[in-house]
Coordinates of N, CA and C in Angstrom, one line a residue:
X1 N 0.8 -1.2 0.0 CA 0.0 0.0 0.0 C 0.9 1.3 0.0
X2 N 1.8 1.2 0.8 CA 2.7 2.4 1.1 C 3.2 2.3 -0.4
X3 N 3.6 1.6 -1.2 CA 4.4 1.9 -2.3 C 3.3 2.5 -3.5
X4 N 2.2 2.0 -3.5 CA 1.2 2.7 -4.3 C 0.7 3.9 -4.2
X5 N 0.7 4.4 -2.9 CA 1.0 6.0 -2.3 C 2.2 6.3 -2.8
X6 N 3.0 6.0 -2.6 CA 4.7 6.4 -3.0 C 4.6 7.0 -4.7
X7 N 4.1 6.1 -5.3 CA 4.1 6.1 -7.1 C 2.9 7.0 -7.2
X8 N 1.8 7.0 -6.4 CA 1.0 8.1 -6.7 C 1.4 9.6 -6.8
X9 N 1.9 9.9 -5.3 CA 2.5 10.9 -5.2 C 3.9 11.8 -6.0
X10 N 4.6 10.8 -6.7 CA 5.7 11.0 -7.2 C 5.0 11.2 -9.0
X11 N 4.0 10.4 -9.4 CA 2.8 11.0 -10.4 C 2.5 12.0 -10.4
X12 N 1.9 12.8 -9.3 CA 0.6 14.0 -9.2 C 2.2 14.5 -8.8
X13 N 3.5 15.0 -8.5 CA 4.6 15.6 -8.3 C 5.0 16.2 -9.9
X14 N 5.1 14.6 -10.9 CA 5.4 14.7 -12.3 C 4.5 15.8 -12.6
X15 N 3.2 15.2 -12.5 CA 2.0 16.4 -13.0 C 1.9 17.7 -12.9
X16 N 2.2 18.0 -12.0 CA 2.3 19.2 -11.1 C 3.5 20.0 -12.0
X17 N 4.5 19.2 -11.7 CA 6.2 20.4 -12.4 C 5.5 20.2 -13.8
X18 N 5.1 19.3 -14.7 CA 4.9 19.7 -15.9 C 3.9 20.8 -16.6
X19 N 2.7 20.7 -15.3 CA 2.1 21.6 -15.3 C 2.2 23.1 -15.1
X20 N 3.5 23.1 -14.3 CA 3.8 24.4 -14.1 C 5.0 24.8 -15.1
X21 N 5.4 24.0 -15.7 CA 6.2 24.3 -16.9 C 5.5 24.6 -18.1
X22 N 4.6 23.9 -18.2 CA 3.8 24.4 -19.5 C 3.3 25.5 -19.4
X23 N 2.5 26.2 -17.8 CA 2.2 27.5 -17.7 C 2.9 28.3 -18.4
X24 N 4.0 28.4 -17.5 CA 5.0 29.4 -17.3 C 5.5 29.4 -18.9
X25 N 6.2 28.8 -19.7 CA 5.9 28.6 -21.2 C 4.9 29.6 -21.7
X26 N 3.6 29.2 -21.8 CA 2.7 29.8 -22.6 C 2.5 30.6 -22.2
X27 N 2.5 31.3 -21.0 CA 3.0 33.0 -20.8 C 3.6 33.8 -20.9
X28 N 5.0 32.9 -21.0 CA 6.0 33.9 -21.7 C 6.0 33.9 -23.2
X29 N 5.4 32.9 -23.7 CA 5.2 32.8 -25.2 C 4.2 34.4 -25.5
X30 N 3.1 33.9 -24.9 CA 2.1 34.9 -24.8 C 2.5 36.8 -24.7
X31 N 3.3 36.8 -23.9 CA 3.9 37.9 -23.4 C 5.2 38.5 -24.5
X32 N 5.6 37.7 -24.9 CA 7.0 38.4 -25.8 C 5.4 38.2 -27.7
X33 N 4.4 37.7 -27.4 CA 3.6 38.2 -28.9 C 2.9 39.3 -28.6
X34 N 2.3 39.2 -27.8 CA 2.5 40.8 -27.4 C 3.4 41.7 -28.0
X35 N 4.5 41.6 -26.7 CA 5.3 43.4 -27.0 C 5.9 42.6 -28.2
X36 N 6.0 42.1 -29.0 CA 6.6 42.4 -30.9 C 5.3 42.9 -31.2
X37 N 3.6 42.6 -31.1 CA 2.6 43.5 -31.0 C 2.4 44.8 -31.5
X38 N 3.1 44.9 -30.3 CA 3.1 46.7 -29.0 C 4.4 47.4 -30.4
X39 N 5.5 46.9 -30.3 CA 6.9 47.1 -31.1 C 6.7 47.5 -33.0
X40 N 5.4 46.8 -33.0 CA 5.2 46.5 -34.5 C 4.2 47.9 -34.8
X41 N 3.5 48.2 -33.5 CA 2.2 49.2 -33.9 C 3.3 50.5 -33.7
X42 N 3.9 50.6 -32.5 CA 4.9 51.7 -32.4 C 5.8 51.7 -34.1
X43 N 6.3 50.9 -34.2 CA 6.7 51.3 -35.5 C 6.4 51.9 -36.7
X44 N 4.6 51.4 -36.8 CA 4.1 51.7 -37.7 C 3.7 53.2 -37.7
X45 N 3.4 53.2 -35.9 CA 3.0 54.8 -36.0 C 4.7 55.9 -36.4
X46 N 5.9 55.3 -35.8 CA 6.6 56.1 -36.3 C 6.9 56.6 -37.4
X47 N 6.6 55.7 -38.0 CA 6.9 55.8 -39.8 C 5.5 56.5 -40.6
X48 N 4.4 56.7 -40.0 CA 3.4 57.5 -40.6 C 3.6 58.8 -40.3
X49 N 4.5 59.0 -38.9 CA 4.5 60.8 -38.1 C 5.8 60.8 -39.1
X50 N 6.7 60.1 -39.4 CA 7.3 60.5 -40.2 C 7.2 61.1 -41.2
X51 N 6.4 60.1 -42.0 CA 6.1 60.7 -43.6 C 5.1 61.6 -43.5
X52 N 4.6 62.2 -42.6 CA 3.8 63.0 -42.4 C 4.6 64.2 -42.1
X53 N 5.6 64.3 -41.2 CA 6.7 65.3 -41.6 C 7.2 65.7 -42.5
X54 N 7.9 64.8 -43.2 CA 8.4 65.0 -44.5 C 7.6 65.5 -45.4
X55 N 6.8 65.3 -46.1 CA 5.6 65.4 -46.7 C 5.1 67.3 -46.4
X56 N 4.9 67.5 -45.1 CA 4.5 68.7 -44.7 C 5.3 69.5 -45.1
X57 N 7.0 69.3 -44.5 CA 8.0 69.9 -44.7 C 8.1 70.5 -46.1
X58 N 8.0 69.0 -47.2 CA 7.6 69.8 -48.8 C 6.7 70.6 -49.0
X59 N 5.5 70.4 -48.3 CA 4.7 71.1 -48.8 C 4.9 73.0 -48.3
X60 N 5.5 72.8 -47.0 CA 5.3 74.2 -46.4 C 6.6 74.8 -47.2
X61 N 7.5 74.0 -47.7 CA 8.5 75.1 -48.5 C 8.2 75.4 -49.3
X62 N 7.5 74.8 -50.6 CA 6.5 74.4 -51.9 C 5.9 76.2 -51.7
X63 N 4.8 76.4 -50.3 CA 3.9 77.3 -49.9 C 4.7 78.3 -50.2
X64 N 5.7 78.5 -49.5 CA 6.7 80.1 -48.9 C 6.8 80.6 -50.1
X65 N 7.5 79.5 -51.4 CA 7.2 80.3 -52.7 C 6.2 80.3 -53.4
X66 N 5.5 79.9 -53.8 CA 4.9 79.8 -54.3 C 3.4 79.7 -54.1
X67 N 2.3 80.7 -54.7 CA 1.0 80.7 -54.7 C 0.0 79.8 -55.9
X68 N -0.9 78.9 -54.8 CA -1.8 78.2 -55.6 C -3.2 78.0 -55.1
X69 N -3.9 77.6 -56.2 CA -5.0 77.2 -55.8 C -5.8 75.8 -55.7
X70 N -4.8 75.2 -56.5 CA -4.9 73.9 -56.6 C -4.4 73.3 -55.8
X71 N -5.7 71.6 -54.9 CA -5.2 71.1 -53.9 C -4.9 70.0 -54.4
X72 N -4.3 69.4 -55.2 CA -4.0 68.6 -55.4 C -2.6 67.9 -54.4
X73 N -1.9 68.6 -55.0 CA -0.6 68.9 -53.8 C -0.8 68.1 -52.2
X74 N -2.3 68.9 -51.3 CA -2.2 68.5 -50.1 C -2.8 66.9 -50.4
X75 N -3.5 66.4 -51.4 CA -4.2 65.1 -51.3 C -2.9 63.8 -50.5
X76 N -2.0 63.8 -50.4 CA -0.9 62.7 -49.7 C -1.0 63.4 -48.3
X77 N -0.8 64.3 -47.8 CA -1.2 65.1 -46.6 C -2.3 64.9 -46.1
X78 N -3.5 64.9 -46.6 CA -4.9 64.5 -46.3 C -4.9 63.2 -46.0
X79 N -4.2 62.5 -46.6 CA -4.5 60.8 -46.1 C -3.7 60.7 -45.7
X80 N -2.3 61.1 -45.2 CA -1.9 60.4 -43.7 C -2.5 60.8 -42.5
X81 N -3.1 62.2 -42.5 CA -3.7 62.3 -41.3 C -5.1 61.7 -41.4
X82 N -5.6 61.2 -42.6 CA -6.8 60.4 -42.3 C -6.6 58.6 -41.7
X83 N -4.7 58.3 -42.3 CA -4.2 56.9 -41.4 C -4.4 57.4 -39.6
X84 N -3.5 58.7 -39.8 CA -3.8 58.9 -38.3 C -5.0 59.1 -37.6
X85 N -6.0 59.5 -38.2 CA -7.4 59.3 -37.2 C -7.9 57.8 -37.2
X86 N -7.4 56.8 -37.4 CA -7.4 55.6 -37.4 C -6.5 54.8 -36.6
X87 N -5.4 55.6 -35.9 CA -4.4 54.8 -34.6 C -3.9 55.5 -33.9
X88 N -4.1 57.4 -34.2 CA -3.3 58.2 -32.9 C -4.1 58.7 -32.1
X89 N -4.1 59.3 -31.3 CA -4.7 60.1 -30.2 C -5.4 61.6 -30.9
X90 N -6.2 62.3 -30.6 CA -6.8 63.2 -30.4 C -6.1 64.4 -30.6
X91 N -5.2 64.3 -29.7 CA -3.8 65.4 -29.6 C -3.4 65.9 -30.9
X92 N -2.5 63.9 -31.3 CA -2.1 64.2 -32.2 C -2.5 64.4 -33.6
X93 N -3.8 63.9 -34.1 CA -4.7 64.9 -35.2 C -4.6 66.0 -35.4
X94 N -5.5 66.4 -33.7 CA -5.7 67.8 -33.7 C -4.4 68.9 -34.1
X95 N -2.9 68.0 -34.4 CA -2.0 68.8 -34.4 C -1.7 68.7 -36.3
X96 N -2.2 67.7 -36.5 CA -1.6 67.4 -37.7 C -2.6 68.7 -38.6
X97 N -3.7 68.5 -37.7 CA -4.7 69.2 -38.8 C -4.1 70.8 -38.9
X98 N -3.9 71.2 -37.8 CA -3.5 72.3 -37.1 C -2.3 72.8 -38.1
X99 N -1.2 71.9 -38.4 CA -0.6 72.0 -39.3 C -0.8 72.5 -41.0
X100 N -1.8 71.3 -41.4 CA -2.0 71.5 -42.9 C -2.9 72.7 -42.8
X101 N -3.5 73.3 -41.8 CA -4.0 74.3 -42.0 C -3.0 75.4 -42.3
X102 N -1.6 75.6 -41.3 CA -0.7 76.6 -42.0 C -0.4 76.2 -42.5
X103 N -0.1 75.2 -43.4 CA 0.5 75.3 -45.0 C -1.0 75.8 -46.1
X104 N -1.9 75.2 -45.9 CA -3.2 75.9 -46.9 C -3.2 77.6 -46.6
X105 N -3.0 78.2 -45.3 CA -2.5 80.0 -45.0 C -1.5 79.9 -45.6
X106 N -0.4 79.3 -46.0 CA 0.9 80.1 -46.8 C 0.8 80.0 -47.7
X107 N 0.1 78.5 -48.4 CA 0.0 78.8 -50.3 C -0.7 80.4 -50.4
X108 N -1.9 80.6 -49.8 CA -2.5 81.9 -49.9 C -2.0 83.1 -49.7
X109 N -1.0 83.3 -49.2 CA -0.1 84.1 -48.9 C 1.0 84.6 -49.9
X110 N 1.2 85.7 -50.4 CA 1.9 86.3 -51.4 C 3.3 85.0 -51.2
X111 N 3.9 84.9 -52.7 CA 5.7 84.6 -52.3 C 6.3 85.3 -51.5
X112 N 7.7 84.4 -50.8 CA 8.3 85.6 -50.0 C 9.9 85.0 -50.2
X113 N 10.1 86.5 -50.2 CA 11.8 86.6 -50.9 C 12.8 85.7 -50.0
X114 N 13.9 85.6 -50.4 CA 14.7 85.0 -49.7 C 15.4 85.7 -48.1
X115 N 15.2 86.8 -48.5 CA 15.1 87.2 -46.9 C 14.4 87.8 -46.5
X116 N 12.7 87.5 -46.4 CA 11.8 87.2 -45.7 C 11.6 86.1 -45.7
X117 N 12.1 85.0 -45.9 CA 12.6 83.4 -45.4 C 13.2 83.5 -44.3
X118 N 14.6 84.1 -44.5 CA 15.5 84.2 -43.6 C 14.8 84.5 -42.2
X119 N 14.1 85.6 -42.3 CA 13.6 86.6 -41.7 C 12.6 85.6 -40.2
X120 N 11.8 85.1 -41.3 CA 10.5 83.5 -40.6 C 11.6 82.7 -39.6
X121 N 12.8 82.4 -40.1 CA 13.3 81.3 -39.5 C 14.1 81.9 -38.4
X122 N 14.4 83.2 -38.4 CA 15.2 83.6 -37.2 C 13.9 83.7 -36.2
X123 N 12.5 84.4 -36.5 CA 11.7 84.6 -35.7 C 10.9 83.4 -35.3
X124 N 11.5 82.1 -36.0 CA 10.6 81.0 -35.1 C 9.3 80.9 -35.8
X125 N 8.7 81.2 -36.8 CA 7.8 81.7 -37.6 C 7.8 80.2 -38.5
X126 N 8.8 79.3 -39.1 CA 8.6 78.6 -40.0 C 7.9 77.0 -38.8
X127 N 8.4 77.3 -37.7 CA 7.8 76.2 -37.3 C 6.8 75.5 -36.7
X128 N 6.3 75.6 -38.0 CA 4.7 74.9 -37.4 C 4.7 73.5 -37.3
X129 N 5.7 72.7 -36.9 CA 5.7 71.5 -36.9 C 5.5 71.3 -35.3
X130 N 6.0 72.0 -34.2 CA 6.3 71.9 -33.1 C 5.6 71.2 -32.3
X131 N 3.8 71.8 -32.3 CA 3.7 70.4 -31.8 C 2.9 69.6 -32.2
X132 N 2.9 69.3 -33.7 CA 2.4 67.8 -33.9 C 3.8 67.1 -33.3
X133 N 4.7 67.4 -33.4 CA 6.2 66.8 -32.6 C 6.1 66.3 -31.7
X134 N 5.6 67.3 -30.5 CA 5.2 67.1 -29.3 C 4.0 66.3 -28.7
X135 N 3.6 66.2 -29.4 CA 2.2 65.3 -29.8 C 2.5 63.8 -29.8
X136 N 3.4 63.7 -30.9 CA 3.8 62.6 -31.1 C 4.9 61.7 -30.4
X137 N 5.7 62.8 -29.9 CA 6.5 62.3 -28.5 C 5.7 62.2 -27.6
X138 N 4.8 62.4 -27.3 CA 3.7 61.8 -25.7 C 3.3 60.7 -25.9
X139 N 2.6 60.4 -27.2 CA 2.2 59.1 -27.6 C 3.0 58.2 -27.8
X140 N 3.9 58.5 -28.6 CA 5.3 57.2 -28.8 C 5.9 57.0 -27.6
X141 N 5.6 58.0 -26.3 CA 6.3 57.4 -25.2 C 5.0 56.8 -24.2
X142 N 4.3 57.1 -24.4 CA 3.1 56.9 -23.5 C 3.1 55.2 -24.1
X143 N 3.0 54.8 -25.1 CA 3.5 53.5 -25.6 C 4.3 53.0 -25.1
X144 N 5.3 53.5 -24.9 CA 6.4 52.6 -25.0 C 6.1 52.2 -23.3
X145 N 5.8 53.4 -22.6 CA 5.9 53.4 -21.0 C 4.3 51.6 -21.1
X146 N 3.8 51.7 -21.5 CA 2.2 50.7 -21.5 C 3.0 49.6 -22.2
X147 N 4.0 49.7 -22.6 CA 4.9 48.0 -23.3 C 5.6 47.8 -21.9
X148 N 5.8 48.5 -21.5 CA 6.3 47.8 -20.2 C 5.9 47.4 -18.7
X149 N 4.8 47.5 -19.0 CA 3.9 47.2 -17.9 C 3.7 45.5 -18.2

């Protein structure tokens, strides 16, 4: 009798460590698909605020000289900030929009010479990127800080 207790116990022992190996396993499995997840969406947003920069950038130097009336130009600008009302925050929309609105104010705006360029960029005047920037650093870090939880 005592040895049939003995083999049982040493059974439901087996059961037990395999048990708790498989756990522990499938939650760490679980946990690292996740943050590549979390790693994959952060990426994707960085690469949209990107080309959403770039993009602006051409367009607002495009503006300083040159006057138009044709939107054709902003249509790539319009649809990354329409990706971004589909994965960013509020904030950062509201900045993007905030933006292409000063570039649609500068196409409308006479050309301006090369030193009244000059003139914008000493007074802090060309940067209307600031804070979709800032926007975008709260959220890419607000991310990153919720991957590690």
């Amino acid at each position: 009798m005592d040895a049939y207790i003995s083999a049982l116990m040493g059974l439901a022992g087996i059961a037990i460590g395999s048990l708790t190996s498989f756990a522990t396993t499938w939650m760490t499995h679980r946990s690292q698909v996740k943050e590549k997840q979390r790693e994959a969406e952060a990426a994707k947003r960085e690469k949209l605020f990107s080309d959403f920069i770039a993009e602006a950038t051409r367009l607002y130097g495009d503006a300083i000289s040159h006057q138009k009336d044709d939107v054709s130009d902003l249509v790539l600008l319009y649809a990354l900030v329409a990706q971004m009302r589909l994965i960013s925050s509020r904030s950062v929309v509201d900045a993007a929009e905030l933006a292409m609105a000063r570039i649609v104010e500068t196409y409308l705006t006479p050309n301006r010479s090369l030193s009244e360029i000059r003139d914008l960029a000493r007074s802090g005047a060309m940067n209307f990127l600031l804070d979709f920037g800032e926007a975008c650093r709260a959220e890419l870090a607000t991310g990153r800080l919720a991957t590690r939880r």
